[in-house]
Tab-separated table of C-alpha atoms in Angstrom:
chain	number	residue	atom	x	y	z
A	1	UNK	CA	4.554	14.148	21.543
A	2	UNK	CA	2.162	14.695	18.464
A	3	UNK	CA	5.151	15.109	16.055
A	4	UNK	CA	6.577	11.670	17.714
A	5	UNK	CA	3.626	10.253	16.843
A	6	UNK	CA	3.320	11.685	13.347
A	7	UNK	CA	7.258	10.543	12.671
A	8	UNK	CA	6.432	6.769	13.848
A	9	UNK	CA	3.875	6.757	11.733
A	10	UNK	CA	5.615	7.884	8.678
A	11	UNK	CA	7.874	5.574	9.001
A	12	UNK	CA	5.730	2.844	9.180
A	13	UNK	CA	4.772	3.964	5.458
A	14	UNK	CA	6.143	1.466	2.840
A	15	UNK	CA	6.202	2.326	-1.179
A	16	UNK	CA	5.471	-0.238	-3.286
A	17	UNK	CA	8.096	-0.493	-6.162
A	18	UNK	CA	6.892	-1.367	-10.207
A	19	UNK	CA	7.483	-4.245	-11.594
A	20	UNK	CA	7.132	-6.165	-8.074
A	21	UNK	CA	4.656	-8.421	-6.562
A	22	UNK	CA	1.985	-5.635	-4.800
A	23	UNK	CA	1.479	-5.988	-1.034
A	24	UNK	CA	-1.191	-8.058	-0.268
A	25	UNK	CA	-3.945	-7.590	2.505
A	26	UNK	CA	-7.208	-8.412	3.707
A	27	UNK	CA	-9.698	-5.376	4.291
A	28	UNK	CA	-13.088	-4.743	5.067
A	29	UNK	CA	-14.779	-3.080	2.290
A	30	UNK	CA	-18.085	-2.087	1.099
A	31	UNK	CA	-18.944	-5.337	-0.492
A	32	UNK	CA	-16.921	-7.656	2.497
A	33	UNK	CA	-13.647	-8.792	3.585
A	34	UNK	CA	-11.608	-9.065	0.704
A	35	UNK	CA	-8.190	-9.699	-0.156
A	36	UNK	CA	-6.069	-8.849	-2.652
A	37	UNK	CA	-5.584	-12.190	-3.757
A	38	UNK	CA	-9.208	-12.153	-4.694
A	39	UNK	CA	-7.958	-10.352	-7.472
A	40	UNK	CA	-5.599	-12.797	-9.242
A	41	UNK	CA	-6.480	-13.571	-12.545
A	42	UNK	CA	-8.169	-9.825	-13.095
A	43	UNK	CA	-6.318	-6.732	-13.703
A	44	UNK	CA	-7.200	-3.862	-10.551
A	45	UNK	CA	-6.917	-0.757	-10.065
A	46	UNK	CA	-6.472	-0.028	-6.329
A	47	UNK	CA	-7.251	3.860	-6.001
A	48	UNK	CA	-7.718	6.336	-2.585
A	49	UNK	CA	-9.660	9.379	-2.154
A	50	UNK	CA	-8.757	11.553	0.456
A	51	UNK	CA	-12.330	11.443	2.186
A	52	UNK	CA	-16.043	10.843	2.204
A	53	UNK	CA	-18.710	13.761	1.119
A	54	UNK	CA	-15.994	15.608	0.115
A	55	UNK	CA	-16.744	17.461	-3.564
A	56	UNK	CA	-13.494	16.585	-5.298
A	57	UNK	CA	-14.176	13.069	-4.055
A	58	UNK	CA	-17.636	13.108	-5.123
A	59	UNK	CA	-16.855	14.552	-8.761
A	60	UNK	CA	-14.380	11.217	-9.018
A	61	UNK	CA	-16.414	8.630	-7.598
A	62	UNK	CA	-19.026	9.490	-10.371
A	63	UNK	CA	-16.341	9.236	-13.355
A	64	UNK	CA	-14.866	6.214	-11.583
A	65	UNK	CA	-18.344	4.692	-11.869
A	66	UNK	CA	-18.892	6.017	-15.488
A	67	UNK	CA	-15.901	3.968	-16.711
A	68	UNK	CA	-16.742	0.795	-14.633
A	69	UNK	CA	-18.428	-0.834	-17.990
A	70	UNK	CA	-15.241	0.413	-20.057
A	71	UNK	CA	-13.102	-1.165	-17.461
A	72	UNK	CA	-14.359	-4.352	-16.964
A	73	UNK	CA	-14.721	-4.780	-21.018
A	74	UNK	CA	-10.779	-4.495	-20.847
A	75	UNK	CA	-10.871	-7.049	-17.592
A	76	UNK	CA	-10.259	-4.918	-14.939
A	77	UNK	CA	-11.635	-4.568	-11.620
A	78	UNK	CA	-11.652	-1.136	-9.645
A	79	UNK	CA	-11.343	-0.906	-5.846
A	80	UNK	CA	-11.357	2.585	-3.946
A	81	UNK	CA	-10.226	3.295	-0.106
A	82	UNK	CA	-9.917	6.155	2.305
A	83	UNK	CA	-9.446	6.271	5.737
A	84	UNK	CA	-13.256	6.203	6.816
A	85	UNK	CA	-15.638	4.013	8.330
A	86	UNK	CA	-17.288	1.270	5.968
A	87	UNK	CA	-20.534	2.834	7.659
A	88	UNK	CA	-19.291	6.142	6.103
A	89	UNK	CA	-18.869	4.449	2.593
A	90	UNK	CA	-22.107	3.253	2.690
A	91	UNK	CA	-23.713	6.535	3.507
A	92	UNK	CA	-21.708	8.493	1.023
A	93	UNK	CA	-22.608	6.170	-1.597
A	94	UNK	CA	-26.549	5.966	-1.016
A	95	UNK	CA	-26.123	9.750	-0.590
A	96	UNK	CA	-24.072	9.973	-4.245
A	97	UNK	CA	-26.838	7.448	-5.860
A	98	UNK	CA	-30.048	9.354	-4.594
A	99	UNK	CA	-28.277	13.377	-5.347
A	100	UNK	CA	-26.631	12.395	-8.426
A	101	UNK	CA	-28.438	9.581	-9.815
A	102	UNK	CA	-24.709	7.331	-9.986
A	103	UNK	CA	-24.756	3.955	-8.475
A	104	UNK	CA	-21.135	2.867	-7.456
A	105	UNK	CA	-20.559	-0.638	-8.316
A	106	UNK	CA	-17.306	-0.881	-6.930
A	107	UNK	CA	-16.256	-2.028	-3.407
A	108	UNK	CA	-14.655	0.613	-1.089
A	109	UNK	CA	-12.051	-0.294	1.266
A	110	UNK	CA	-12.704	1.247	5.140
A	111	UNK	CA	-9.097	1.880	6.132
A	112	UNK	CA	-9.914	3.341	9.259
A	113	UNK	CA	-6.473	2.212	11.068
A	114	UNK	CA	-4.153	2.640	7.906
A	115	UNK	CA	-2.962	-0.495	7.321
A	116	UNK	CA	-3.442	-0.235	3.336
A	117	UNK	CA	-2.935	2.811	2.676
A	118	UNK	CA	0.708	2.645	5.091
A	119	UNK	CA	1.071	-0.581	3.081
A	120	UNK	CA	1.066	1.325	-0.615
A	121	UNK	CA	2.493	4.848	0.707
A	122	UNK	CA	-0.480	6.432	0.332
A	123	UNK	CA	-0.525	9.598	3.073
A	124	UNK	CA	1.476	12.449	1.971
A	125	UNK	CA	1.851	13.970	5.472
A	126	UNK	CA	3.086	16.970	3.723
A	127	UNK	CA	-0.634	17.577	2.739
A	128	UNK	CA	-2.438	15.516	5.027
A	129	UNK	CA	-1.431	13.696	8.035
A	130	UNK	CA	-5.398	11.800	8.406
A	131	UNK	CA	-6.707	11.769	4.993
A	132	UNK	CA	-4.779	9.634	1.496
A	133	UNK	CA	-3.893	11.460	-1.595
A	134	UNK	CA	-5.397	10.899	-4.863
A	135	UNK	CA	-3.424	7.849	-5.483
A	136	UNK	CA	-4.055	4.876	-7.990
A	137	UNK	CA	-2.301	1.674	-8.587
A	138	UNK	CA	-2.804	-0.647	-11.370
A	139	UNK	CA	-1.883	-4.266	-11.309
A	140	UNK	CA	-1.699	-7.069	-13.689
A	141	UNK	CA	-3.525	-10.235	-13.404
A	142	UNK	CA	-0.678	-12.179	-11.659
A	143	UNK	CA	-0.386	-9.180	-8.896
A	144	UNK	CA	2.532	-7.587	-10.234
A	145	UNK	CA	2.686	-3.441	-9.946
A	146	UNK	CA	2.506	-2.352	-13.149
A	147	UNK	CA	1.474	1.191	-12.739
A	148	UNK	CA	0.900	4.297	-9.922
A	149	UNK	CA	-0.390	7.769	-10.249
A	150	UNK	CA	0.052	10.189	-8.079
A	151	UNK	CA	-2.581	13.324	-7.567
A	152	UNK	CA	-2.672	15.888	-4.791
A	153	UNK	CA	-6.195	16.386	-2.724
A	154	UNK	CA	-6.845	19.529	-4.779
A	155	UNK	CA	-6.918	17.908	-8.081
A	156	UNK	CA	-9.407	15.480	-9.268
A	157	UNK	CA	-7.943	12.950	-11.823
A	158	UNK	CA	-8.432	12.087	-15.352
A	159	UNK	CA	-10.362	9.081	-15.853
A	160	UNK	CA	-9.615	8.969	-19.872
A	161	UNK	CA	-6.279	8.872	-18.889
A	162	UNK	CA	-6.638	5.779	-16.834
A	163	UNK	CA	-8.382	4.271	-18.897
A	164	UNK	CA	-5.599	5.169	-22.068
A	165	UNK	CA	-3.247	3.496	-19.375
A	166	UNK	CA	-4.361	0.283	-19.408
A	167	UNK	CA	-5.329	0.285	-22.919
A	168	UNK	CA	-1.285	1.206	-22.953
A	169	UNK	CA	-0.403	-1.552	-20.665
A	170	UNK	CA	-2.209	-3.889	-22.007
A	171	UNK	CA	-1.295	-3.152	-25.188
A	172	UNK	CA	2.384	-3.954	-24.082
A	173	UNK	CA	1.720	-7.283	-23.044
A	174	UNK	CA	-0.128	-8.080	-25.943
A	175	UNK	CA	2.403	-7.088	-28.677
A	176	UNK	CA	5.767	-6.722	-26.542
A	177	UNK	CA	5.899	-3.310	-27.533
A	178	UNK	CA	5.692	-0.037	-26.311
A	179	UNK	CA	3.714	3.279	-26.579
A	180	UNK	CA	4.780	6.775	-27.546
A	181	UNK	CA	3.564	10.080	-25.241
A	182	UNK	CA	-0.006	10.997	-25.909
A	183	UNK	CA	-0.760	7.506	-27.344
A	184	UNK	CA	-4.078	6.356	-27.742
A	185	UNK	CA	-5.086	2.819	-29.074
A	186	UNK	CA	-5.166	2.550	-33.141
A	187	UNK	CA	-1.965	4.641	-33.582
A	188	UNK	CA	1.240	3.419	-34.496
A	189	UNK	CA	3.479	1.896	-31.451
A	190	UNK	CA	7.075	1.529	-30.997
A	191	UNK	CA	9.371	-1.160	-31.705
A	192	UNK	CA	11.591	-1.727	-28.688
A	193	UNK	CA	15.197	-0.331	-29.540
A	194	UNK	CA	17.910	-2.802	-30.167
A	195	UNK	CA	20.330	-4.090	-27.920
A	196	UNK	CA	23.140	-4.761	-30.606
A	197	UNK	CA	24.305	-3.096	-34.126
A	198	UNK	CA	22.883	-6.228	-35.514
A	199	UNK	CA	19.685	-5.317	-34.367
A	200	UNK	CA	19.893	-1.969	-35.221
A	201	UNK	CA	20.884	-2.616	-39.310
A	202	UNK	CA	18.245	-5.521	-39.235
A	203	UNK	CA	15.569	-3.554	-38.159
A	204	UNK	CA	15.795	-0.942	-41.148
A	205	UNK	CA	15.151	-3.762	-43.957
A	206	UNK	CA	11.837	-4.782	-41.395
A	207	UNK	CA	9.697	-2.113	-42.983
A	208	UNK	CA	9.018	-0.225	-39.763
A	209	UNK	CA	8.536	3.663	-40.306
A	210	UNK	CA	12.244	4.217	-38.680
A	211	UNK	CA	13.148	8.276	-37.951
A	212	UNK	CA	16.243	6.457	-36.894
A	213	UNK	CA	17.682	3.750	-36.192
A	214	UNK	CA	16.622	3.732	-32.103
A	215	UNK	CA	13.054	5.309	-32.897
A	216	UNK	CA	11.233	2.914	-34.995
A	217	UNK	CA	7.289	2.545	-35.167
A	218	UNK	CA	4.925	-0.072	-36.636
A	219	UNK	CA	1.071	-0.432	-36.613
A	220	UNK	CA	-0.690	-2.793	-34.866
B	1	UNK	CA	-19.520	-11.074	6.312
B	2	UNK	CA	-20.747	-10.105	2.674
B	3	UNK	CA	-23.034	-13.529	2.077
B	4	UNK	CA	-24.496	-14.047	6.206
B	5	UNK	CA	-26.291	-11.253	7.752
B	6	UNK	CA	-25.370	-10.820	11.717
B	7	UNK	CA	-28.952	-13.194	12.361
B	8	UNK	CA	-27.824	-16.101	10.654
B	9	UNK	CA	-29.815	-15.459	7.083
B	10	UNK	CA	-28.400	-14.833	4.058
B	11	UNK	CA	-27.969	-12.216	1.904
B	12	UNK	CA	-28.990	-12.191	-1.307
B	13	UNK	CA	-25.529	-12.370	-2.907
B	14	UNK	CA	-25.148	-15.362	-0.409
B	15	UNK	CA	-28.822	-16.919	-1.456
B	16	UNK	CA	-27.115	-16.859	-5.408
B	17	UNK	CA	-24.077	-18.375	-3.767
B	18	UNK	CA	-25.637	-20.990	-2.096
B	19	UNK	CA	-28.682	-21.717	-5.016
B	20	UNK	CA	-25.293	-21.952	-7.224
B	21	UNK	CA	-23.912	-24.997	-5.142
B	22	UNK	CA	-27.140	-27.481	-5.072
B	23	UNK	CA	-24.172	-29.565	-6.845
B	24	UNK	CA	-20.572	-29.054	-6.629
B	25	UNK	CA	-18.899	-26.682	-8.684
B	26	UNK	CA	-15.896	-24.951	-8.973
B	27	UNK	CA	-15.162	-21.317	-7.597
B	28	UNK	CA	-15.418	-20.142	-11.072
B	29	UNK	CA	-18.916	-21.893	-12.101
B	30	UNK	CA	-19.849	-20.093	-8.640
B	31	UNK	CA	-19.280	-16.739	-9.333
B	32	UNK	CA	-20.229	-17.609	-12.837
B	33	UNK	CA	-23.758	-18.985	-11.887
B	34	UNK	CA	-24.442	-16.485	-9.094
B	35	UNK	CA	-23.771	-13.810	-11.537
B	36	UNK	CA	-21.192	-12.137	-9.514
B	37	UNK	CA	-17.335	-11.091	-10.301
B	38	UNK	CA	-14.547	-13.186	-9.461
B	39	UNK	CA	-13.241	-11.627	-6.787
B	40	UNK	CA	-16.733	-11.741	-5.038
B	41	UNK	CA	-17.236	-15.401	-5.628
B	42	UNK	CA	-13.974	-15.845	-3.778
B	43	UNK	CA	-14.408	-13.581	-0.586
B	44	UNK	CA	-17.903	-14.905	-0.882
B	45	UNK	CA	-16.945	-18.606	-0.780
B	46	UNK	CA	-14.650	-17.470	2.264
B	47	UNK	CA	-17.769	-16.300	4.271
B	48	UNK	CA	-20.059	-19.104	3.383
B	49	UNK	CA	-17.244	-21.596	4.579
B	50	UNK	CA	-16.529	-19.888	7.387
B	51	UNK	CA	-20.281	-20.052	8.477
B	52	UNK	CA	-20.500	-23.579	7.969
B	53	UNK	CA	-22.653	-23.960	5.006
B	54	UNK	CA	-20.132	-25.642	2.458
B	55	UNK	CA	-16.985	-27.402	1.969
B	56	UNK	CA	-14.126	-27.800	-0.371
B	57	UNK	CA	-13.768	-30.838	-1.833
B	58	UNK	CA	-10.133	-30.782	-4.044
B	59	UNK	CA	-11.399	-28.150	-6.473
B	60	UNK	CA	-14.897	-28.065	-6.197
B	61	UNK	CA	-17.340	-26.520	-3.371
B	62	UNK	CA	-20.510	-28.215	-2.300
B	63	UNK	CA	-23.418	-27.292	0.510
B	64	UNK	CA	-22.636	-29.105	3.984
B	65	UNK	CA	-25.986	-30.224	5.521
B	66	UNK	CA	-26.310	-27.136	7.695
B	67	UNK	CA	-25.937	-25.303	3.822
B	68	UNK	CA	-28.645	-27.543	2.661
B	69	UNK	CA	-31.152	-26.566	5.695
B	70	UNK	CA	-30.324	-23.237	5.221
B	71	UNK	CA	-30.894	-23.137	1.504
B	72	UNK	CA	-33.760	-24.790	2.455
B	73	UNK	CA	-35.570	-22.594	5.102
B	74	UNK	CA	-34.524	-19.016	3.661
């Protein structure tokens, strides 16, 4: 009966695809019903921790909070969820603020019956059937996926490196180009490659530092 | 809700709401005035509608009488 269960619920997960339109929904959350609508016009990064007082959880909460400023210089708004209470939330972050001195100024989503977190795929029941993974989503200011990372519960994530991914992103849109591995912002980018040999021999005379002819870069 | 406490009063995110509104503004100059993100002024306008202390007018919000009284008496 349990593994019924546990199959009709899997099923009931969705994954939400790049490049498309990300689900919307109304939650209750730390700081009130919002929806994800509320968002349009902002970048947001949508993220879930597995669970409340946990230490992994804690550790990521406080970076989460420690790049809030850095985040919403670049125009982007952060929203967490688990599947706990919004009473939990609340606890956990008075509890984080008076231990470790870290006021979260983020709201938390209270996903107690699932419905976000089966909206974005976000239980692995491979590692947890009751809790989400580590999971972060980043959309653009006209709702549209543009980004998700996946983490197991074991491994706390890299907040540098979400922050280098929306300097990335953003980036992109800005100069319709895109960015090599391990870039950060001031380096050299790259120049799309060309869809036709006309592209390709015009590009050489454009002065871009060319190894060849499909892997061109330019400053910004 | 985020801006009415369960007694009827407001909170203080819905007191910077409300203050905001004394003339009509958009959703923007809300959020703007009350010193609060976007997305707050919006779920934040939701509430305050809901409760019966303003309405939209095409793109602009103002305080219904009951917001007025309200304001008023808190």
């Amino acid at each position: 009966m349990e593994e019924k269960i546990g199959i009709e619920e899997e099923k009931k997960q969705t994954m939400p695809r790049l490049g498309e339109p990300a689900p919307a929904f109304e939650a209750v959350t730390t700081q009130g019903v919002i929806r994800l609508e509320d968002f349009k016009g902002s970048w947001l990064i949508l993220f879930s921790h597995p669970a409340d007082f946990t230490p992994v959880c804690t550790t990521e909460f406080m970076g989460f909070a420690e790049i809030h400023g850095e985040l919403q210089k670049r125009g982007v708004e952060l929203l967490g969820l688990s599947i706990d209470s919004v009473y939990s939330h609340i606890a956990w972050m008075r509890n984080i603020e008076e231990k470790m001195g870290v006021k979260i100024p983020f709201p938390v989503i209270a996903d107690l019956n699932k419905e976000v977190a089966n909206l974005y795929g976000m239980v692995m029941p491979g590692e947890s059937k009751t809790e989400t993974s580590r999971c972060v989503f980043v959309m653009d200011p006209e709702g549209i996926l543009r980004a998700m990372i996946y983490y197991p519960l074991t491994t706390g994530r890299n907040m540098q490196e979400i922050l280098r991914l929306i300097d990335a992103l953003q980036t992109t849109d800005k100069h319709q180009v895109a960015t090599p591995a391990n870039w950060k912002p001031g380096e050299p980018v790259i120049v799309p490659p060309p869809n036709t040999q006309e592209m390709a021999e015009q590009r050489l005379k454009e002065g871009y530092e060319c190894t060849d002819w499909y892997l061109c870069r330019k400053n910004l | 809700m985020a801006c009415i406490n369960p007694d009827g009063t407001l909170t203080s995110s819905g007191l910077a709401m409300l203050s905001a509104l004394k003339t009509p503004i958009t959703l923007e100059e809300v959020a703007q005035v009350a010193g609060l993100p976007l997305f707050r002024g919006r779920s934040g306008v939701r509430d305050i509608i809901a409760g019966g202390l303003v309405e939209e007018e095409g793109v602009k919000y103002s305080l219904t009488e009951l917001g007025k009284q309200r304001l008023e008496t808190q």
